[in-house]
Amino acid sequence: MTRRSRRLFTTATAGVTTALLLAGCGGGDGDKSDSNGKIAGADTGASTSTSPSASATAAEDAGRPKIALPSDVKLTFAPESTGDAVKDAILKDNAEFIRALDAAIVAQNPRLPALEYYTEGEGAVASQDWVQSFKKAGWTVTGTVRYVDRVVSVESKKTASLTYCGDESKGYTKVIKTGVVEQTKVDKNSYVAYGVQVEKNDKGVWELVKIASTRGAAKCQP
């Protein structure tokens, strides 16, 4: 998102949980806040694109909701798999959460069923607030966004955490009414470090319950 809208989001969710922030969206309006936001999740390295058809097939196979994104919104994730079945399931559900979040923004629907499917508790509240901030501003998302260096730590049969970096330099906010794409200069705040907590529900879905972010993190700079 833009710097200004990013600030609105962090203020709105500050009382939900410590550092419970979601990725921003690229492009902006020139606000000088250091909380520059862009589209959720881009990375700094080679990554493999998750095509809508492949992702939808995987979702159908697991009984998960189909998530469709417009052609101008592209998300990539690296790595997509590790060879470990549990970690791969967590990586897949985390990617589907990110796709659902952007799909909810595009649909201007904070209660999009796919988003609710992949979130719970504080994570659900923060996700809905994030989408609502776009809806209130009259914005959607566009551009290419990626995640890189995705690392899973399995804590128990039903709890795990992830860390990853986001390069949001090619993701932008678009004004729905005018179609104008708002862009900001790429700087250190285009890169974000994330820490995610997930829990496995009774359906076997690894739901997002918390997500913390540090914008401008040194370890995620190119």
PDB file of C-alpha atoms in Angstrom:
ATOM      1  CA  MET A   1       0.000   0.000   0.000  1.00  0.00           C
ATOM      2  CA  THR A   2       0.962   3.627   0.146  1.00  0.00           C
ATOM      3  CA  ARG A   3       2.919   4.998   3.060  1.00  0.00           C
ATOM      4  CA  ARG A   4      -0.156   6.805   4.362  1.00  0.00           C
ATOM      5  CA  SER A   5      -2.443   3.779   4.209  1.00  0.00           C
ATOM      6  CA  ARG A   6       0.205   1.594   5.824  1.00  0.00           C
ATOM      7  CA  ARG A   7       0.234   3.919   8.815  1.00  0.00           C
ATOM      8  CA  LEU A   8      -3.546   3.726   9.075  1.00  0.00           C
ATOM      9  CA  PHE A   9      -3.388  -0.033   9.145  1.00  0.00           C
ATOM     10  CA  THR A  10      -0.743  -0.273  11.848  1.00  0.00           C
ATOM     11  CA  THR A  11      -2.657   2.190  14.003  1.00  0.00           C
ATOM     12  CA  ALA A  12      -5.887   0.266  13.610  1.00  0.00           C
ATOM     13  CA  THR A  13      -4.335  -3.064  14.572  1.00  0.00           C
ATOM     14  CA  ALA A  14      -1.911  -1.967  17.274  1.00  0.00           C
ATOM     15  CA  GLY A  15      -4.320  -3.002  19.992  1.00  0.00           C
ATOM     16  CA  VAL A  16      -4.958  -6.437  18.519  1.00  0.00           C
ATOM     17  CA  THR A  17      -1.572  -7.951  19.299  1.00  0.00           C
ATOM     18  CA  THR A  18       2.029  -6.800  19.544  1.00  0.00           C
ATOM     19  CA  ALA A  19       3.517  -6.215  16.088  1.00  0.00           C
ATOM     20  CA  LEU A  20       0.521  -7.847  14.432  1.00  0.00           C
ATOM     21  CA  LEU A  21       0.995  -6.343  10.996  1.00  0.00           C
ATOM     22  CA  LEU A  22       0.218  -7.503   7.500  1.00  0.00           C
ATOM     23  CA  ALA A  23       2.175  -6.812   4.365  1.00  0.00           C
ATOM     24  CA  GLY A  24       1.574  -3.497   2.665  1.00  0.00           C
ATOM     25  CA  CYS A  25       1.138  -2.720  -0.942  1.00  0.00           C
ATOM     26  CA  GLY A  26       3.460  -1.127  -3.415  1.00  0.00           C
ATOM     27  CA  GLY A  27       3.098   2.276  -4.816  1.00  0.00           C
ATOM     28  CA  GLY A  28       2.171   5.392  -2.987  1.00  0.00           C
ATOM     29  CA  ASP A  29       1.282   9.017  -2.693  1.00  0.00           C
ATOM     30  CA  GLY A  30       4.525  10.548  -1.468  1.00  0.00           C
ATOM     31  CA  ASP A  31       3.674  10.603   2.259  1.00  0.00           C
ATOM     32  CA  LYS A  32       6.975  10.804   4.154  1.00  0.00           C
ATOM     33  CA  SER A  33       6.118   8.278   6.873  1.00  0.00           C
ATOM     34  CA  ASP A  34       8.806   5.589   7.175  1.00  0.00           C
ATOM     35  CA  SER A  35       6.061   2.944   7.178  1.00  0.00           C
ATOM     36  CA  ASN A  36       5.994   2.662   3.403  1.00  0.00           C
ATOM     37  CA  GLY A  37       3.576  -0.068   2.345  1.00  0.00           C
ATOM     38  CA  LYS A  38       3.215  -1.990  -0.868  1.00  0.00           C
ATOM     39  CA  ILE A  39       1.517  -5.097  -2.148  1.00  0.00           C
ATOM     40  CA  ALA A  40       1.842  -7.980   0.246  1.00  0.00           C
ATOM     41  CA  GLY A  41       4.921  -9.946  -0.438  1.00  0.00           C
ATOM     42  CA  ALA A  42       7.717  -9.558  -2.917  1.00  0.00           C
ATOM     43  CA  ASP A  43      11.193 -10.989  -2.623  1.00  0.00           C
ATOM     44  CA  THR A  44      14.776 -10.367  -3.602  1.00  0.00           C
ATOM     45  CA  GLY A  45      15.906 -13.456  -5.378  1.00  0.00           C
ATOM     46  CA  ALA A  46      14.953 -15.965  -7.962  1.00  0.00           C
ATOM     47  CA  SER A  47      11.613 -17.524  -7.264  1.00  0.00           C
ATOM     48  CA  THR A  48       9.171 -19.782  -8.990  1.00  0.00           C
ATOM     49  CA  SER A  49       5.797 -18.395  -9.941  1.00  0.00           C
ATOM     50  CA  THR A  50       2.679 -20.054  -8.605  1.00  0.00           C
ATOM     51  CA  SER A  51       0.279 -20.077 -11.529  1.00  0.00           C
ATOM     52  CA  PRO A  52      -3.425 -19.590 -10.828  1.00  0.00           C
ATOM     53  CA  SER A  53      -4.245 -22.907 -12.514  1.00  0.00           C
ATOM     54  CA  ALA A  54      -1.676 -24.897 -10.548  1.00  0.00           C
ATOM     55  CA  SER A  55      -2.659 -23.249  -7.291  1.00  0.00           C
ATOM     56  CA  ALA A  56      -6.360 -23.764  -7.947  1.00  0.00           C
ATOM     57  CA  THR A  57      -5.770 -27.451  -8.726  1.00  0.00           C
ATOM     58  CA  ALA A  58      -3.869 -27.915  -5.486  1.00  0.00           C
ATOM     59  CA  ALA A  59      -6.639 -26.158  -3.597  1.00  0.00           C
ATOM     60  CA  GLU A  60      -9.323 -28.346  -5.169  1.00  0.00           C
ATOM     61  CA  ASP A  61      -7.361 -31.507  -4.398  1.00  0.00           C
ATOM     62  CA  ALA A  62      -7.246 -30.566  -0.724  1.00  0.00           C
ATOM     63  CA  GLY A  63     -10.863 -29.428  -0.577  1.00  0.00           C
ATOM     64  CA  ARG A  64      -9.719 -25.846  -0.237  1.00  0.00           C
ATOM     65  CA  PRO A  65     -11.433 -22.813  -1.823  1.00  0.00           C
ATOM     66  CA  LYS A  66     -10.452 -21.766  -5.322  1.00  0.00           C
ATOM     67  CA  ILE A  67      -8.714 -18.384  -5.375  1.00  0.00           C
ATOM     68  CA  ALA A  68      -8.695 -16.338  -8.567  1.00  0.00           C
ATOM     69  CA  LEU A  69      -6.582 -13.220  -9.033  1.00  0.00           C
ATOM     70  CA  PRO A  70      -6.722 -10.817 -11.988  1.00  0.00           C
ATOM     71  CA  SER A  71      -3.960 -11.073 -14.577  1.00  0.00           C
ATOM     72  CA  ASP A  72      -2.304  -7.851 -13.382  1.00  0.00           C
ATOM     73  CA  VAL A  73      -1.714  -9.265  -9.873  1.00  0.00           C
ATOM     74  CA  LYS A  74       1.148 -11.762  -9.784  1.00  0.00           C
ATOM     75  CA  LEU A  75       2.483 -13.481  -6.667  1.00  0.00           C
ATOM     76  CA  THR A  76       5.544 -15.725  -6.489  1.00  0.00           C
ATOM     77  CA  PHE A  77       6.991 -17.747  -3.634  1.00  0.00           C
ATOM     78  CA  ALA A  78      10.443 -19.240  -3.014  1.00  0.00           C
ATOM     79  CA  PRO A  79      10.905 -21.902  -2.033  1.00  0.00           C
ATOM     80  CA  GLU A  80       7.568 -23.511  -2.819  1.00  0.00           C
ATOM     81  CA  SER A  81       8.651 -26.837  -1.344  1.00  0.00           C
ATOM     82  CA  THR A  82      11.369 -28.373   0.820  1.00  0.00           C
ATOM     83  CA  GLY A  83      10.827 -32.101   0.393  1.00  0.00           C
ATOM     84  CA  ASP A  84       9.367 -32.374   3.896  1.00  0.00           C
ATOM     85  CA  ALA A  85       5.633 -33.113   3.740  1.00  0.00           C
ATOM     86  CA  VAL A  86       4.665 -31.121   6.835  1.00  0.00           C
ATOM     87  CA  LYS A  87       6.751 -28.080   5.959  1.00  0.00           C
ATOM     88  CA  ASP A  88       5.494 -28.157   2.387  1.00  0.00           C
ATOM     89  CA  ALA A  89       1.878 -28.169   3.595  1.00  0.00           C
ATOM     90  CA  ILE A  90       2.610 -25.136   5.766  1.00  0.00           C
ATOM     91  CA  LEU A  91       4.321 -23.292   2.910  1.00  0.00           C
ATOM     92  CA  LYS A  92       1.392 -24.027   0.594  1.00  0.00           C
ATOM     93  CA  ASP A  93      -1.244 -22.820   3.057  1.00  0.00           C
ATOM     94  CA  ASN A  94       0.776 -19.688   3.806  1.00  0.00           C
ATOM     95  CA  ALA A  95       0.952 -18.920   0.076  1.00  0.00           C
ATOM     96  CA  GLU A  96      -2.785 -19.506  -0.242  1.00  0.00           C
ATOM     97  CA  PHE A  97      -3.403 -17.100   2.649  1.00  0.00           C
ATOM     98  CA  ILE A  98      -1.399 -14.415   0.846  1.00  0.00           C
ATOM     99  CA  ARG A  99      -3.310 -15.047  -2.372  1.00  0.00           C
ATOM    100  CA  ALA A 100      -6.611 -14.938  -0.455  1.00  0.00           C
ATOM    101  CA  LEU A 101      -5.637 -11.629   1.124  1.00  0.00           C
ATOM    102  CA  ASP A 102      -5.024 -10.016  -2.253  1.00  0.00           C
ATOM    103  CA  ALA A 103      -8.174 -11.628  -3.658  1.00  0.00           C
ATOM    104  CA  ALA A 104     -10.160 -10.075  -0.808  1.00  0.00           C
ATOM    105  CA  ILE A 105      -8.668  -6.660  -1.585  1.00  0.00           C
ATOM    106  CA  VAL A 106      -9.521  -7.027  -5.274  1.00  0.00           C
ATOM    107  CA  ALA A 107     -13.055  -8.096  -4.361  1.00  0.00           C
ATOM    108  CA  GLN A 108     -13.299  -5.313  -1.743  1.00  0.00           C
ATOM    109  CA  ASN A 109     -14.621  -7.965   0.645  1.00  0.00           C
ATOM    110  CA  PRO A 110     -13.048  -8.223   4.133  1.00  0.00           C
ATOM    111  CA  ARG A 111     -15.103 -11.362   4.775  1.00  0.00           C
ATOM    112  CA  LEU A 112     -14.125 -13.183   1.601  1.00  0.00           C
ATOM    113  CA  PRO A 113     -14.668 -16.897   2.383  1.00  0.00           C
ATOM    114  CA  ALA A 114     -11.205 -17.853   1.122  1.00  0.00           C
ATOM    115  CA  LEU A 115      -9.586 -15.340   3.483  1.00  0.00           C
ATOM    116  CA  GLU A 116     -11.612 -16.592   6.427  1.00  0.00           C
ATOM    117  CA  TYR A 117     -10.636 -20.145   5.493  1.00  0.00           C
ATOM    118  CA  TYR A 118      -6.927 -19.437   6.034  1.00  0.00           C
ATOM    119  CA  THR A 119      -7.110 -17.190   9.113  1.00  0.00           C
ATOM    120  CA  GLU A 120      -8.210 -17.475  12.721  1.00  0.00           C
ATOM    121  CA  GLY A 121      -8.377 -15.306  15.838  1.00  0.00           C
ATOM    122  CA  GLU A 122      -6.087 -12.285  15.822  1.00  0.00           C
ATOM    123  CA  GLY A 123      -4.885 -13.149  12.337  1.00  0.00           C
ATOM    124  CA  ALA A 124      -8.445 -13.062  11.008  1.00  0.00           C
ATOM    125  CA  VAL A 125      -9.195  -9.725  12.670  1.00  0.00           C
ATOM    126  CA  ALA A 126      -6.027  -8.121  11.320  1.00  0.00           C
ATOM    127  CA  SER A 127      -6.612  -9.492   7.824  1.00  0.00           C
ATOM    128  CA  GLN A 128     -10.163  -8.165   7.717  1.00  0.00           C
ATOM    129  CA  ASP A 129      -9.046  -4.759   8.997  1.00  0.00           C
ATOM    130  CA  TRP A 130      -6.351  -4.646   6.322  1.00  0.00           C
ATOM    131  CA  VAL A 131      -8.815  -5.356   3.523  1.00  0.00           C
ATOM    132  CA  GLN A 132     -11.295  -2.873   5.003  1.00  0.00           C
ATOM    133  CA  SER A 133      -8.629  -0.146   4.885  1.00  0.00           C
ATOM    134  CA  PHE A 134      -8.328  -0.659   1.120  1.00  0.00           C
ATOM    135  CA  LYS A 135     -12.077  -0.673   0.676  1.00  0.00           C
ATOM    136  CA  LYS A 136     -12.492   2.537   2.658  1.00  0.00           C
ATOM    137  CA  ALA A 137      -9.768   4.251   0.618  1.00  0.00           C
ATOM    138  CA  GLY A 138     -11.146   3.023  -2.720  1.00  0.00           C
ATOM    139  CA  TRP A 139      -7.934   1.175  -3.606  1.00  0.00           C
ATOM    140  CA  THR A 140      -7.031  -2.184  -5.058  1.00  0.00           C
ATOM    141  CA  VAL A 141      -3.676  -3.808  -5.860  1.00  0.00           C
ATOM    142  CA  THR A 142      -1.700  -4.427  -9.025  1.00  0.00           C
ATOM    143  CA  GLY A 143       1.789  -5.494 -10.022  1.00  0.00           C
ATOM    144  CA  THR A 144       4.174  -8.342  -9.271  1.00  0.00           C
ATOM    145  CA  VAL A 145       4.880  -9.384  -5.685  1.00  0.00           C
ATOM    146  CA  ARG A 146       6.964 -12.212  -4.270  1.00  0.00           C
ATOM    147  CA  TYR A 147       8.175 -13.867  -1.081  1.00  0.00           C
ATOM    148  CA  VAL A 148      11.672 -15.302  -0.694  1.00  0.00           C
ATOM    149  CA  ASP A 149      13.760 -17.179   1.896  1.00  0.00           C
ATOM    150  CA  ARG A 150      10.696 -18.860   3.347  1.00  0.00           C
ATOM    151  CA  VAL A 151      11.771 -20.980   6.319  1.00  0.00           C
ATOM    152  CA  VAL A 152       9.427 -23.146   8.394  1.00  0.00           C
ATOM    153  CA  SER A 153       9.995 -24.185  12.006  1.00  0.00           C
ATOM    154  CA  VAL A 154       7.650 -26.942  13.152  1.00  0.00           C
ATOM    155  CA  GLU A 155       6.991 -26.612  16.868  1.00  0.00           C
ATOM    156  CA  SER A 156       4.439 -29.372  17.400  1.00  0.00           C
ATOM    157  CA  LYS A 157       1.880 -31.418  15.474  1.00  0.00           C
ATOM    158  CA  LYS A 158      -0.409 -28.387  15.341  1.00  0.00           C
ATOM    159  CA  THR A 159       1.812 -25.313  15.688  1.00  0.00           C
ATOM    160  CA  ALA A 160       4.560 -23.844  13.536  1.00  0.00           C
ATOM    161  CA  SER A 161       6.220 -20.580  12.560  1.00  0.00           C
ATOM    162  CA  LEU A 162       7.594 -19.119   9.349  1.00  0.00           C
ATOM    163  CA  THR A 163      10.061 -16.385   8.512  1.00  0.00           C
ATOM    164  CA  TYR A 164      10.559 -14.812   5.097  1.00  0.00           C
ATOM    165  CA  CYS A 165      11.473 -11.622   3.287  1.00  0.00           C
ATOM    166  CA  GLY A 166       9.280  -9.538   1.035  1.00  0.00           C
ATOM    167  CA  ASP A 167      10.427  -7.373  -1.881  1.00  0.00           C
ATOM    168  CA  GLU A 168       7.523  -5.051  -2.645  1.00  0.00           C
ATOM    169  CA  SER A 169       9.307  -2.893  -5.188  1.00  0.00           C
ATOM    170  CA  LYS A 170       7.105  -3.952  -8.109  1.00  0.00           C
ATOM    171  CA  GLY A 171       3.729  -4.010  -6.390  1.00  0.00           C
ATOM    172  CA  TYR A 172       1.437  -0.993  -6.485  1.00  0.00           C
ATOM    173  CA  THR A 173      -1.786   0.514  -5.217  1.00  0.00           C
ATOM    174  CA  LYS A 174      -4.399   1.366  -7.835  1.00  0.00           C
ATOM    175  CA  VAL A 175      -7.285   3.802  -7.378  1.00  0.00           C
ATOM    176  CA  ILE A 176     -10.409   1.870  -8.328  1.00  0.00           C
ATOM    177  CA  LYS A 177     -12.458   4.885  -9.447  1.00  0.00           C
ATOM    178  CA  THR A 178      -9.834   6.321 -11.801  1.00  0.00           C
ATOM    179  CA  GLY A 179      -7.652   3.305 -12.571  1.00  0.00           C
ATOM    180  CA  VAL A 180      -4.569   5.371 -11.697  1.00  0.00           C
ATOM    181  CA  VAL A 181      -1.633   3.302 -10.436  1.00  0.00           C
ATOM    182  CA  GLU A 182       0.196   5.075  -7.622  1.00  0.00           C
ATOM    183  CA  GLN A 183       3.916   4.427  -7.343  1.00  0.00           C
ATOM    184  CA  THR A 184       6.648   5.374  -4.905  1.00  0.00           C
ATOM    185  CA  LYS A 185      10.403   5.393  -5.248  1.00  0.00           C
ATOM    186  CA  VAL A 186      12.000   2.075  -4.337  1.00  0.00           C
ATOM    187  CA  ASP A 187      13.961   2.389  -1.100  1.00  0.00           C
ATOM    188  CA  LYS A 188      14.860   0.315   1.964  1.00  0.00           C
ATOM    189  CA  ASN A 189      11.228   0.274   3.066  1.00  0.00           C
ATOM    190  CA  SER A 190      10.340  -1.686  -0.058  1.00  0.00           C
ATOM    191  CA  TYR A 191      11.802  -4.721   1.720  1.00  0.00           C
ATOM    192  CA  VAL A 192      10.131  -6.368   4.688  1.00  0.00           C
ATOM    193  CA  ALA A 193      10.968  -9.169   7.132  1.00  0.00           C
ATOM    194  CA  TYR A 194       8.061 -11.303   8.308  1.00  0.00           C
ATOM    195  CA  GLY A 195       7.477 -13.658  11.218  1.00  0.00           C
ATOM    196  CA  VAL A 196       4.315 -15.772  11.050  1.00  0.00           C
ATOM    197  CA  GLN A 197       2.586 -18.096  13.485  1.00  0.00           C
ATOM    198  CA  VAL A 198       0.238 -20.764  12.157  1.00  0.00           C
ATOM    199  CA  GLU A 199      -1.899 -23.476  13.720  1.00  0.00           C
ATOM    200  CA  LYS A 200      -3.314 -26.620  12.176  1.00  0.00           C
ATOM    201  CA  ASN A 201      -7.083 -26.889  12.515  1.00  0.00           C
ATOM    202  CA  ASP A 202      -9.276 -29.997  12.560  1.00  0.00           C
ATOM    203  CA  LYS A 203      -9.548 -29.902   8.758  1.00  0.00           C
ATOM    204  CA  GLY A 204      -5.773 -30.040   8.400  1.00  0.00           C
ATOM    205  CA  VAL A 205      -5.455 -26.408   7.314  1.00  0.00           C
ATOM    206  CA  TRP A 206      -2.520 -24.411   8.633  1.00  0.00           C
ATOM    207  CA  GLU A 207      -4.319 -21.164   9.531  1.00  0.00           C
ATOM    208  CA  LEU A 208      -2.606 -17.830  10.083  1.00  0.00           C
ATOM    209  CA  VAL A 209      -3.016 -16.723  13.713  1.00  0.00           C
ATOM    210  CA  LYS A 210      -0.373 -13.996  13.972  1.00  0.00           C
ATOM    211  CA  ILE A 211       2.024 -12.149  11.665  1.00  0.00           C
ATOM    212  CA  ALA A 212       4.711  -9.631  12.591  1.00  0.00           C
ATOM    213  CA  SER A 213       6.629  -7.470  10.132  1.00  0.00           C
ATOM    214  CA  THR A 214       9.692  -5.231  10.164  1.00  0.00           C
ATOM    215  CA  ARG A 215       9.764  -2.825   7.236  1.00  0.00           C
ATOM    216  CA  GLY A 216      13.230  -1.840   6.040  1.00  0.00           C
ATOM    217  CA  ALA A 217      14.844  -4.844   7.742  1.00  0.00           C
ATOM    218  CA  ALA A 218      18.553  -5.044   6.895  1.00  0.00           C
ATOM    219  CA  LYS A 219      18.504  -8.812   6.308  1.00  0.00           C
ATOM    220  CA  CYS A 220      15.973  -8.405   3.499  1.00  0.00           C
ATOM    221  CA  GLN A 221      17.761  -5.666   1.572  1.00  0.00           C
ATOM    222  CA  PRO A 222      19.000  -6.628  -1.921  1.00  0.00           C
TER     223      PRO A 222
END
